[in-house]
CSV table of C-alpha atoms in Angstrom, one decimal:
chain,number,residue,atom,x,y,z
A,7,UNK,CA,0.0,0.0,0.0
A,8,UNK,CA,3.2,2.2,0.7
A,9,UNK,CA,4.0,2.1,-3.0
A,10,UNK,CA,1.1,3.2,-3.9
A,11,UNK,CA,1.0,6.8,-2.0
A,12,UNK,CA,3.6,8.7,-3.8
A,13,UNK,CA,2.1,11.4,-6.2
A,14,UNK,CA,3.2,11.7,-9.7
A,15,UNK,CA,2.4,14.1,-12.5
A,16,UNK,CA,1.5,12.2,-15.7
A,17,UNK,CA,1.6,13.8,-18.7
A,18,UNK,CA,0.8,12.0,-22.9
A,19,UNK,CA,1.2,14.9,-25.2
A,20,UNK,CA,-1.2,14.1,-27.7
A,21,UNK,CA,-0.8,10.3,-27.2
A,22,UNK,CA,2.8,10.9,-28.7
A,23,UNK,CA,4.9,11.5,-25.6
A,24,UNK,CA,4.7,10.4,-22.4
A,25,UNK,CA,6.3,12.3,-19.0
A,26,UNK,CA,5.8,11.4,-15.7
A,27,UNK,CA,7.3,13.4,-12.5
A,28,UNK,CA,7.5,13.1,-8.6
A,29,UNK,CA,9.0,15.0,-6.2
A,30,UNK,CA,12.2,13.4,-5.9
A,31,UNK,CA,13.4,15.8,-2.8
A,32,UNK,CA,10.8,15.2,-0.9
A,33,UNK,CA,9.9,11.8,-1.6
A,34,UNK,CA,13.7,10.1,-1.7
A,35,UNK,CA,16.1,12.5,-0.5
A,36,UNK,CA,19.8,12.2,-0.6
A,37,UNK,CA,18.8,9.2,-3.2
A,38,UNK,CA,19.0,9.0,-6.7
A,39,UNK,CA,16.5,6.5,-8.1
A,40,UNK,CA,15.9,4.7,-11.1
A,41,UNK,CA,12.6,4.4,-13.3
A,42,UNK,CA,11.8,1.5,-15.4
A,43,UNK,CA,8.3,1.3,-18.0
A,44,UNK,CA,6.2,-0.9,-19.7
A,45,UNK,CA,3.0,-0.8,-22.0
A,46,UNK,CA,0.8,-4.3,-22.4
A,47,UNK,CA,-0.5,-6.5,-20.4
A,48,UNK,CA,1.5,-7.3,-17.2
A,49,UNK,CA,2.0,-11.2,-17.9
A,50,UNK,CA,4.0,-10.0,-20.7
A,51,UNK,CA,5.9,-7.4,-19.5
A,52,UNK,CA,9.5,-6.3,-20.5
A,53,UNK,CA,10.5,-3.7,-18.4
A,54,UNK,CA,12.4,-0.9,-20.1
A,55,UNK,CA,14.6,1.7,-18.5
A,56,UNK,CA,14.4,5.2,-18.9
A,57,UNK,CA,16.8,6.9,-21.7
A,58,UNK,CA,16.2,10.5,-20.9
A,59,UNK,CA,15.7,11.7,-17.6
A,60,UNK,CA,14.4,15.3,-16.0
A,61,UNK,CA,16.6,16.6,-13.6
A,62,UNK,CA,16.4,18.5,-10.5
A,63,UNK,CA,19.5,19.9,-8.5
A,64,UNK,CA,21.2,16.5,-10.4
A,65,UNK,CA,18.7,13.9,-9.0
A,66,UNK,CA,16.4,12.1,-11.2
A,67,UNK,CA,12.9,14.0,-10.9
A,68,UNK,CA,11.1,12.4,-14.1
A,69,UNK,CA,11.6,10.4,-17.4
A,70,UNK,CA,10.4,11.6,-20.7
A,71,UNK,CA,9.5,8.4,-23.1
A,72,UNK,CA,7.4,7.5,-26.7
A,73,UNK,CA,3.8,6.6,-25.9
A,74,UNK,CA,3.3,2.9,-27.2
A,75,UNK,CA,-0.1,1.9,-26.0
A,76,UNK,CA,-3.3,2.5,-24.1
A,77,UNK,CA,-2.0,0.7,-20.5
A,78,UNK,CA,1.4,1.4,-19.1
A,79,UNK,CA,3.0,0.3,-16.1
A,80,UNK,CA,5.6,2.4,-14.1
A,81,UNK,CA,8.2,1.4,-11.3
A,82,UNK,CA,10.5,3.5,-9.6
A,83,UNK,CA,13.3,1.4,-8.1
A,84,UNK,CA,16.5,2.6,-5.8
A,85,UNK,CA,19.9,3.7,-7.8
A,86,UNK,CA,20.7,0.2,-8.9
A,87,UNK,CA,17.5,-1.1,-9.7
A,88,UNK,CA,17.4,-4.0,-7.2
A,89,UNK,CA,14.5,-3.1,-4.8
A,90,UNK,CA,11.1,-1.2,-6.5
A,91,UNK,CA,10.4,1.8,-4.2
A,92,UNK,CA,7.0,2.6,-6.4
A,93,UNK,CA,4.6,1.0,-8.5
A,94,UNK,CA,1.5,1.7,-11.1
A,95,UNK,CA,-0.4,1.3,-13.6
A,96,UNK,CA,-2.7,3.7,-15.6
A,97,UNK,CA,-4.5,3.9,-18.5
A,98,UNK,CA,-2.4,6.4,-21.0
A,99,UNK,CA,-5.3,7.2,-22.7
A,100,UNK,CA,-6.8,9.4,-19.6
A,101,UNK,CA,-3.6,11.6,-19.5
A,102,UNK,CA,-3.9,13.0,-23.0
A,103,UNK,CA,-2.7,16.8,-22.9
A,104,UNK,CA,-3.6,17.9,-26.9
A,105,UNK,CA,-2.1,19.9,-29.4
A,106,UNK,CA,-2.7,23.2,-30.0
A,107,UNK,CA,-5.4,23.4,-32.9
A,108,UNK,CA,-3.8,23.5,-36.4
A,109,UNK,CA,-5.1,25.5,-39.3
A,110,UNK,CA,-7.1,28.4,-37.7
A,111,UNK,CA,-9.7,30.4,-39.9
A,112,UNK,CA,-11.9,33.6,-39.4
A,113,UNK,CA,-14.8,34.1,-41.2
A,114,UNK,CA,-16.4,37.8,-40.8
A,115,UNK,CA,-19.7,38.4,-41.9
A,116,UNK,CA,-21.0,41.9,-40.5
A,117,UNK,CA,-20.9,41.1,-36.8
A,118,UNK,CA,-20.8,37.8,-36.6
A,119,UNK,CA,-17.0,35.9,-36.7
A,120,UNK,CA,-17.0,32.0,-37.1
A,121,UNK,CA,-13.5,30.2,-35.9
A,122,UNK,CA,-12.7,26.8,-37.0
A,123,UNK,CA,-9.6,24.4,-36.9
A,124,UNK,CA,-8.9,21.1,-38.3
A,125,UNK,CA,-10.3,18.3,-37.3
A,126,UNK,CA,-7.8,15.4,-35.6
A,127,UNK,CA,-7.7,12.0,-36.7
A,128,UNK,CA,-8.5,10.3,-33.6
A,129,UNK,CA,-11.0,10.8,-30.8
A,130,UNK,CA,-12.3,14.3,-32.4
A,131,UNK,CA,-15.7,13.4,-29.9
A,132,UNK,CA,-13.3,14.2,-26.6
A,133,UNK,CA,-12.2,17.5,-27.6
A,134,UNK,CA,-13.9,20.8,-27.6
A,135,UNK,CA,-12.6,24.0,-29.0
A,136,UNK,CA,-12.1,27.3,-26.7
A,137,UNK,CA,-12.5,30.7,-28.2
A,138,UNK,CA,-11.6,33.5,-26.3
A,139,UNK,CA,-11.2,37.4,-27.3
A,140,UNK,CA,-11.2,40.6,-26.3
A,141,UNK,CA,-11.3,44.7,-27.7
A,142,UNK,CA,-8.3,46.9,-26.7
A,143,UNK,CA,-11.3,48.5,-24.4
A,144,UNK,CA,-11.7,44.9,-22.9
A,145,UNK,CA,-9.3,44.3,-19.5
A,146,UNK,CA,-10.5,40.5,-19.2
A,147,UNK,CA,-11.0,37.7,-21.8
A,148,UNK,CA,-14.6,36.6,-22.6
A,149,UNK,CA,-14.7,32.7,-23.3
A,150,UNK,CA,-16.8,30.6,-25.6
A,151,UNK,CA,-16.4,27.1,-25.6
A,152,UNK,CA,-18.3,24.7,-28.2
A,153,UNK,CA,-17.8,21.1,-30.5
A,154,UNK,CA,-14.4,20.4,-32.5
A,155,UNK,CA,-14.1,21.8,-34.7
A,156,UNK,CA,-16.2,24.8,-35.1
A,157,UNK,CA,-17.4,27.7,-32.9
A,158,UNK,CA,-19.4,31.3,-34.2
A,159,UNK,CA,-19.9,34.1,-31.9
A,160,UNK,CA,-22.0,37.2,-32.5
A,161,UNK,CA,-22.3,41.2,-31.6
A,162,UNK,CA,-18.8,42.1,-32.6
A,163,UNK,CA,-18.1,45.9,-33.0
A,164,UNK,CA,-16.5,46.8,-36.4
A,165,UNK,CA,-15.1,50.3,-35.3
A,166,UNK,CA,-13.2,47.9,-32.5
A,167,UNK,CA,-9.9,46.0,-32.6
A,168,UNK,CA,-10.7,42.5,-31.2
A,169,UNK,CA,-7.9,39.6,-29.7
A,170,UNK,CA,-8.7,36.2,-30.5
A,171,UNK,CA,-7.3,32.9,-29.2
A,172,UNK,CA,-8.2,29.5,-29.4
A,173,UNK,CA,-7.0,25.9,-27.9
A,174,UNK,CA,-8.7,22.4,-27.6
A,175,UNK,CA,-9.5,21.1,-24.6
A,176,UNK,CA,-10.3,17.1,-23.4
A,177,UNK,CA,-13.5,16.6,-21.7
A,178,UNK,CA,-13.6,15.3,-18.5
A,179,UNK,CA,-14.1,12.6,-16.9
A,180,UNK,CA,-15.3,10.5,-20.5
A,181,UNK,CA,-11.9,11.1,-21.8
A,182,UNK,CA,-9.4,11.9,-19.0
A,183,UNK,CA,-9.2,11.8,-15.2
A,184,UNK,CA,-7.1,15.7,-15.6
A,185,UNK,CA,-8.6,18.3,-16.9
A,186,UNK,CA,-5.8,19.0,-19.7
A,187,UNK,CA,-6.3,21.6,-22.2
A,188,UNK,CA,-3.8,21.9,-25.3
A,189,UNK,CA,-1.7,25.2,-25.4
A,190,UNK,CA,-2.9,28.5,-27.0
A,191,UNK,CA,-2.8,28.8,-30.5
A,192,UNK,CA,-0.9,32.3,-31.8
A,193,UNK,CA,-2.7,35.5,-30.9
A,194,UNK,CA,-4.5,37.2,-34.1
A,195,UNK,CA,-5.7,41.0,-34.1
A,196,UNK,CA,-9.0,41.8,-36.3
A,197,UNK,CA,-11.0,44.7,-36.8
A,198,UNK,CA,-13.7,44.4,-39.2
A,199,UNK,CA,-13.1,41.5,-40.7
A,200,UNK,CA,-9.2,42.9,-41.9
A,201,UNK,CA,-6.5,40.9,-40.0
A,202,UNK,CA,-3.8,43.5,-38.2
A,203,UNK,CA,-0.5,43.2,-36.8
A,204,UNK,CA,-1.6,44.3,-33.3
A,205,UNK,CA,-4.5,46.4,-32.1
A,206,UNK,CA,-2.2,49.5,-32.1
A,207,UNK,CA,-2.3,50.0,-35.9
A,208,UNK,CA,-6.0,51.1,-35.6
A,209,UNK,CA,-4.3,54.5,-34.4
A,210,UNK,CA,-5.4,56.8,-37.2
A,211,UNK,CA,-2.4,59.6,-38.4
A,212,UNK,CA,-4.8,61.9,-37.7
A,213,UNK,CA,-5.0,61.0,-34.0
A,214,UNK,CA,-1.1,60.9,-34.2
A,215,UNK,CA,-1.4,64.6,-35.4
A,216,UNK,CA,-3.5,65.7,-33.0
A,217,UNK,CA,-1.2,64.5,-30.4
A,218,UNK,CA,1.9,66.7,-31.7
A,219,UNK,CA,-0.5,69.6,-32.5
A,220,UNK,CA,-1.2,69.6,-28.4
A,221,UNK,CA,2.7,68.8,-27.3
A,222,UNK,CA,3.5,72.3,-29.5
A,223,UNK,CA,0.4,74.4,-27.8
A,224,UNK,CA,1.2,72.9,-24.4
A,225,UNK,CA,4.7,74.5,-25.0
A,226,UNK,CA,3.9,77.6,-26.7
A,227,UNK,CA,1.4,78.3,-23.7
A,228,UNK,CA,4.6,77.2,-21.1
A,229,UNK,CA,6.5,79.5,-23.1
A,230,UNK,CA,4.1,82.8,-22.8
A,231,UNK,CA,3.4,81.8,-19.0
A,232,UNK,CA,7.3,82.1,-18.3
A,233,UNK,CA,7.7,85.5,-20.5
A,234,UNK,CA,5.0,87.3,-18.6
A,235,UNK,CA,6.2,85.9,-15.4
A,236,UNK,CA,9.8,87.4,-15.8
A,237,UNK,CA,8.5,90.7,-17.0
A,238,UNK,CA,6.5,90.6,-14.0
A,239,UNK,CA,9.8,90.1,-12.0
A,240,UNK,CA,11.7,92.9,-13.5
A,241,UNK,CA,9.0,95.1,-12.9
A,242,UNK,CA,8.4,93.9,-9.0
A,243,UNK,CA,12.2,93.8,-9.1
A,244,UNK,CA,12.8,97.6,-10.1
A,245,UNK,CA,9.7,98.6,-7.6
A,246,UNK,CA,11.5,97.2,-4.6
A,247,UNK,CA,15.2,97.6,-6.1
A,248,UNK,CA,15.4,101.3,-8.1
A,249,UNK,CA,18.3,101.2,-10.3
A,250,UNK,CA,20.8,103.8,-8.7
A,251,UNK,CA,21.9,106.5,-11.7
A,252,UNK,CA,26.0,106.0,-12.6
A,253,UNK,CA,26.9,109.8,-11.7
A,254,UNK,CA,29.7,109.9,-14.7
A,255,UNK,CA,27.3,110.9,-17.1
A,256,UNK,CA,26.3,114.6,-15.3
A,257,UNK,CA,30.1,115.3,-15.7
A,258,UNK,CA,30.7,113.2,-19.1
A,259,UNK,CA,32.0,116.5,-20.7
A,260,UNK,CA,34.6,117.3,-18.1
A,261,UNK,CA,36.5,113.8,-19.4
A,262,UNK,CA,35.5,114.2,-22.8
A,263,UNK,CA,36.1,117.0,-23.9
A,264,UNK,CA,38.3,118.6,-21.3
A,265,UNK,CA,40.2,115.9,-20.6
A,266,UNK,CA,39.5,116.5,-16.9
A,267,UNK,CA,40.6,120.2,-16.8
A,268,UNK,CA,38.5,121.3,-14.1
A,269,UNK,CA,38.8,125.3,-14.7
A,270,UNK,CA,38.1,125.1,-18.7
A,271,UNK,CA,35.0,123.2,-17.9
A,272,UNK,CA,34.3,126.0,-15.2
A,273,UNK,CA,34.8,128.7,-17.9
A,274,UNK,CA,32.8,127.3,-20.5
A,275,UNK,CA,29.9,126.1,-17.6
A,276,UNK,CA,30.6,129.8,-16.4
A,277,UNK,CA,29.9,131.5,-19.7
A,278,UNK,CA,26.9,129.1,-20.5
A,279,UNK,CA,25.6,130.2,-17.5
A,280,UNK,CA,25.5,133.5,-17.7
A,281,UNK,CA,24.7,133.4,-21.4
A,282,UNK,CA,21.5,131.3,-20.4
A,283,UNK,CA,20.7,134.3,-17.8
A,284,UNK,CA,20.7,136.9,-20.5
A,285,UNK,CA,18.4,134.8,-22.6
A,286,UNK,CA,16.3,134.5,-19.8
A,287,UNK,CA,16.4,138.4,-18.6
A,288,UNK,CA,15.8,140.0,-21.8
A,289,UNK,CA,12.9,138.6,-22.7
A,290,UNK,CA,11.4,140.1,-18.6
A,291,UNK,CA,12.9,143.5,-19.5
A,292,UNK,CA,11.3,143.8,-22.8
A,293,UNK,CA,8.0,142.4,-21.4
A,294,UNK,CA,8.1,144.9,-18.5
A,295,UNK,CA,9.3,147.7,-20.8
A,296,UNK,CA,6.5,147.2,-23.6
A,297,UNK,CA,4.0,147.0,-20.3
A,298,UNK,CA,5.2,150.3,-18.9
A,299,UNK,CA,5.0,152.2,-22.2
A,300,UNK,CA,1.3,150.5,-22.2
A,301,UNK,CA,0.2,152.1,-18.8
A,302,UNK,CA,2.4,155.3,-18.8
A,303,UNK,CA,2.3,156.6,-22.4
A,304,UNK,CA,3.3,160.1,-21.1
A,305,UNK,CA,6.8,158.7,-19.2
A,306,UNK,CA,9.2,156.9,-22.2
A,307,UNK,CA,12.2,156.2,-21.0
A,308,UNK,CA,15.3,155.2,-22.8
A,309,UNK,CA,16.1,151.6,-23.3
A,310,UNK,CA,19.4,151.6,-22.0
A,311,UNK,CA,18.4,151.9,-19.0
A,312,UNK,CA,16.3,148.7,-18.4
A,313,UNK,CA,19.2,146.7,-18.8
A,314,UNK,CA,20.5,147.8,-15.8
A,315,UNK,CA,19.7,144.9,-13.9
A,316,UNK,CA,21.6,143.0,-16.9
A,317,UNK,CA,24.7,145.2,-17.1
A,318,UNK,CA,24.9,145.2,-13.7
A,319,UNK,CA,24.9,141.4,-13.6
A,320,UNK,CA,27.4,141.0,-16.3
A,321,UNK,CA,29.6,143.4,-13.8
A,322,UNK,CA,29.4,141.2,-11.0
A,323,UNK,CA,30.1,137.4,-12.8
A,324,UNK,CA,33.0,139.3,-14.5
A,325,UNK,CA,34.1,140.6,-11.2
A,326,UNK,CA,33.7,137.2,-9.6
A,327,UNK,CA,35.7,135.9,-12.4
A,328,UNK,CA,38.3,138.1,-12.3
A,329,UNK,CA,38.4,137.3,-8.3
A,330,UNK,CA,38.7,133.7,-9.1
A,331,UNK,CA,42.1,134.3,-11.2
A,332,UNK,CA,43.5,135.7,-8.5
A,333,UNK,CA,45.7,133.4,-6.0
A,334,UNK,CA,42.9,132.9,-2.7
A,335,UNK,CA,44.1,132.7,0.4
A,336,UNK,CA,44.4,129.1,2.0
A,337,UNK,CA,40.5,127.5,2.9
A,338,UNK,CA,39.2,130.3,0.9
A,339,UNK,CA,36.1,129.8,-1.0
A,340,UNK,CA,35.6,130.8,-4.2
A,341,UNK,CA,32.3,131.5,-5.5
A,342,UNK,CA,31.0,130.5,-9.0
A,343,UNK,CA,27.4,130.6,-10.2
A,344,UNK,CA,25.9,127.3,-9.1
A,345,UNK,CA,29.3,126.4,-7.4
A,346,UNK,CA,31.1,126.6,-4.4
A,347,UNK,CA,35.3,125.5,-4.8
A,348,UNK,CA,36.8,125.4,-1.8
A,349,UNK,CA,41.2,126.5,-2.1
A,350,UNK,CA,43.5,124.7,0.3
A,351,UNK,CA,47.0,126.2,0.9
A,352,UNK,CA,48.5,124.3,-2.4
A,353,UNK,CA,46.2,126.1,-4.3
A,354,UNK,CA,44.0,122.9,-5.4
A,355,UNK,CA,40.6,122.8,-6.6
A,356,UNK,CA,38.2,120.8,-3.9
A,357,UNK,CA,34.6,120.4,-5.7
């Protein structure tokens, strides 16, 4: 009854190939053991070792061999092959795992798709054939499961991008004791009848161009948001910061065109000056004398004699320049219209 207790994965792909696993680590550790077949009846059995074993951390974990019949009979024996540590048999026929379906067609007709596959040779009445698909919308698969070798499904969307896949599976427990389905069969993308690469080429160009068109506005509006946010800053920035004037540029002709000689620039300043003050008295003499002839028309008197205040000015900024030729005393100051120079004993100019 021992023998009988180990579990064991058994495997006939397609009633070609046959595979059967066990735990090896658990089951017989530290010991590598030996397997030995045989399909027929057990009177006439003729034991056959395995050829090609599976491996697992270099212990023999499974045996991979041709399928040769419906019965088969299995021992697994210590590393020499004198005392049987397991024993079984089965019926191969229930362990059929089949092969993915071969020949796949689509037929569209308006929103209905039929599927179909070729038909195997053998024991077509155990398998059924699994559809699956799904829209790029779609997160899950939607099943539909129906006779080998045919299947239709209606209320497809022809503005949608649909996934299909198909496999056959082996009915259960008529035909197998494991409920063994065959592998998928390739993905296929269809919209509409028309068979794509992927779902992805249903992206229109002008969806494409739409997407650049709002990349550029998104960074033309970036763009204007950052220009009237720094012209904002300069603005807050000369509010609370004034820009202090450079005081060169009052005295830019002193350097430029006096080469720093302080007392020609004072002479020509000093003759602009008073030259600016006669432009600006006569035009108040000959006001007042034209509104003195107006209200005294009996008293004329000469014109000479309202540029007194004139003459009299001349007299004094020649006077004052005539005092500021002279050698000063020292920490004299020496008065100029609109300045006051100050004359230490060296007789140099302090402004």
């Amino acid at each position: 009854g021992g023998k009988d207790t180990i579990n064991t994965t058994i495997i006939n792909f397609n009633n070609e190939k046959m595979q059967i696993t066990w735990a090896t680590r658990e089951l017989f550790p530290n010991e590598n053991v030996s397997f030995f077949y045989t399909f027929g009846e057990v009177k006439h059995k003729v034991w056959k070792p395995c050829t090609t074993y599976l491996l697992d951390q270099d212990y023999n974990s499974g045996c991979l061999f041709n399928t040769e019949g419906p019965t088969l009979a299995i021992s697994i024996r210590n590393s020499n092959g004198s005392e049987e540590l397991f024993f079984k048999r089965l019926k191969a026929d229930f362990y059929i795992k089949p092969s993915p379906p071969e020949n796949v067609t689509f037929f569209w007709e308006e929103d209905t798709v039929t599927v179909s596959c070729n038909k195997p040779e053998r024991n077509a009445w155990c398998l059924r054939l699994e559809l699956q698909y799904k829209s790029k919308f779609d997160k899950e698969w939607q099943s539909r499961t129906s006779k080998c070798c045919s299947i239709g499904e209606q209320g497809f969307d022809p503005r949608k991008c649909y996934s299909f896949r198909v496999r056959l599976r082996r009915l259960v427990p008529y035909c197998n004791v494991v409920k063994y389905s065959s592998d998928w069969e390739a993905e296929t993308f269809w919209m509409n009848g028309t068979l794509l690469d992927s779902c992805d080429d249903d992206i229109t160009p002008q969806s494409t161009t739409v997407i650049v068109l709002s990349c550029l506005l998104s960074v033309l509006l970036m763009t204007l948001i950052l220009l009237i946010l720094l012209c904002k800053w300069q603005r807050f920035q000369m509010s609370v910061l004034p820009a202090i004037p450079d005081p060169k540029y009052p005295f830019a002709d002193l350097f430029n065109d006096h080469n720093g000689n302080l007392q020609e620039w004072l002479d020509k300043n000093d003759h602009m000056v008073l030259q600016t003050r006669l432009e600006y008295e006569e035009p108040e003499s000959i006001t007042e004398a034209e509104s003195q002839q107006d209200d005294n028309s009996d008293k004329q008197e000469p014109l000479e004699k309202i540029f007194t205040f004139s003459g009299a000015a001349e007299n004094n900024v020649g006077k004052a320049a005539e005092i500021a030729c002279l050698t000063p005393a020292a920490n004299t100051m020496a008065p100029f219209p609109g300045f006051h120079i100050l004359m230490n004993d060296d007789t140099y100019v302090m402004l």
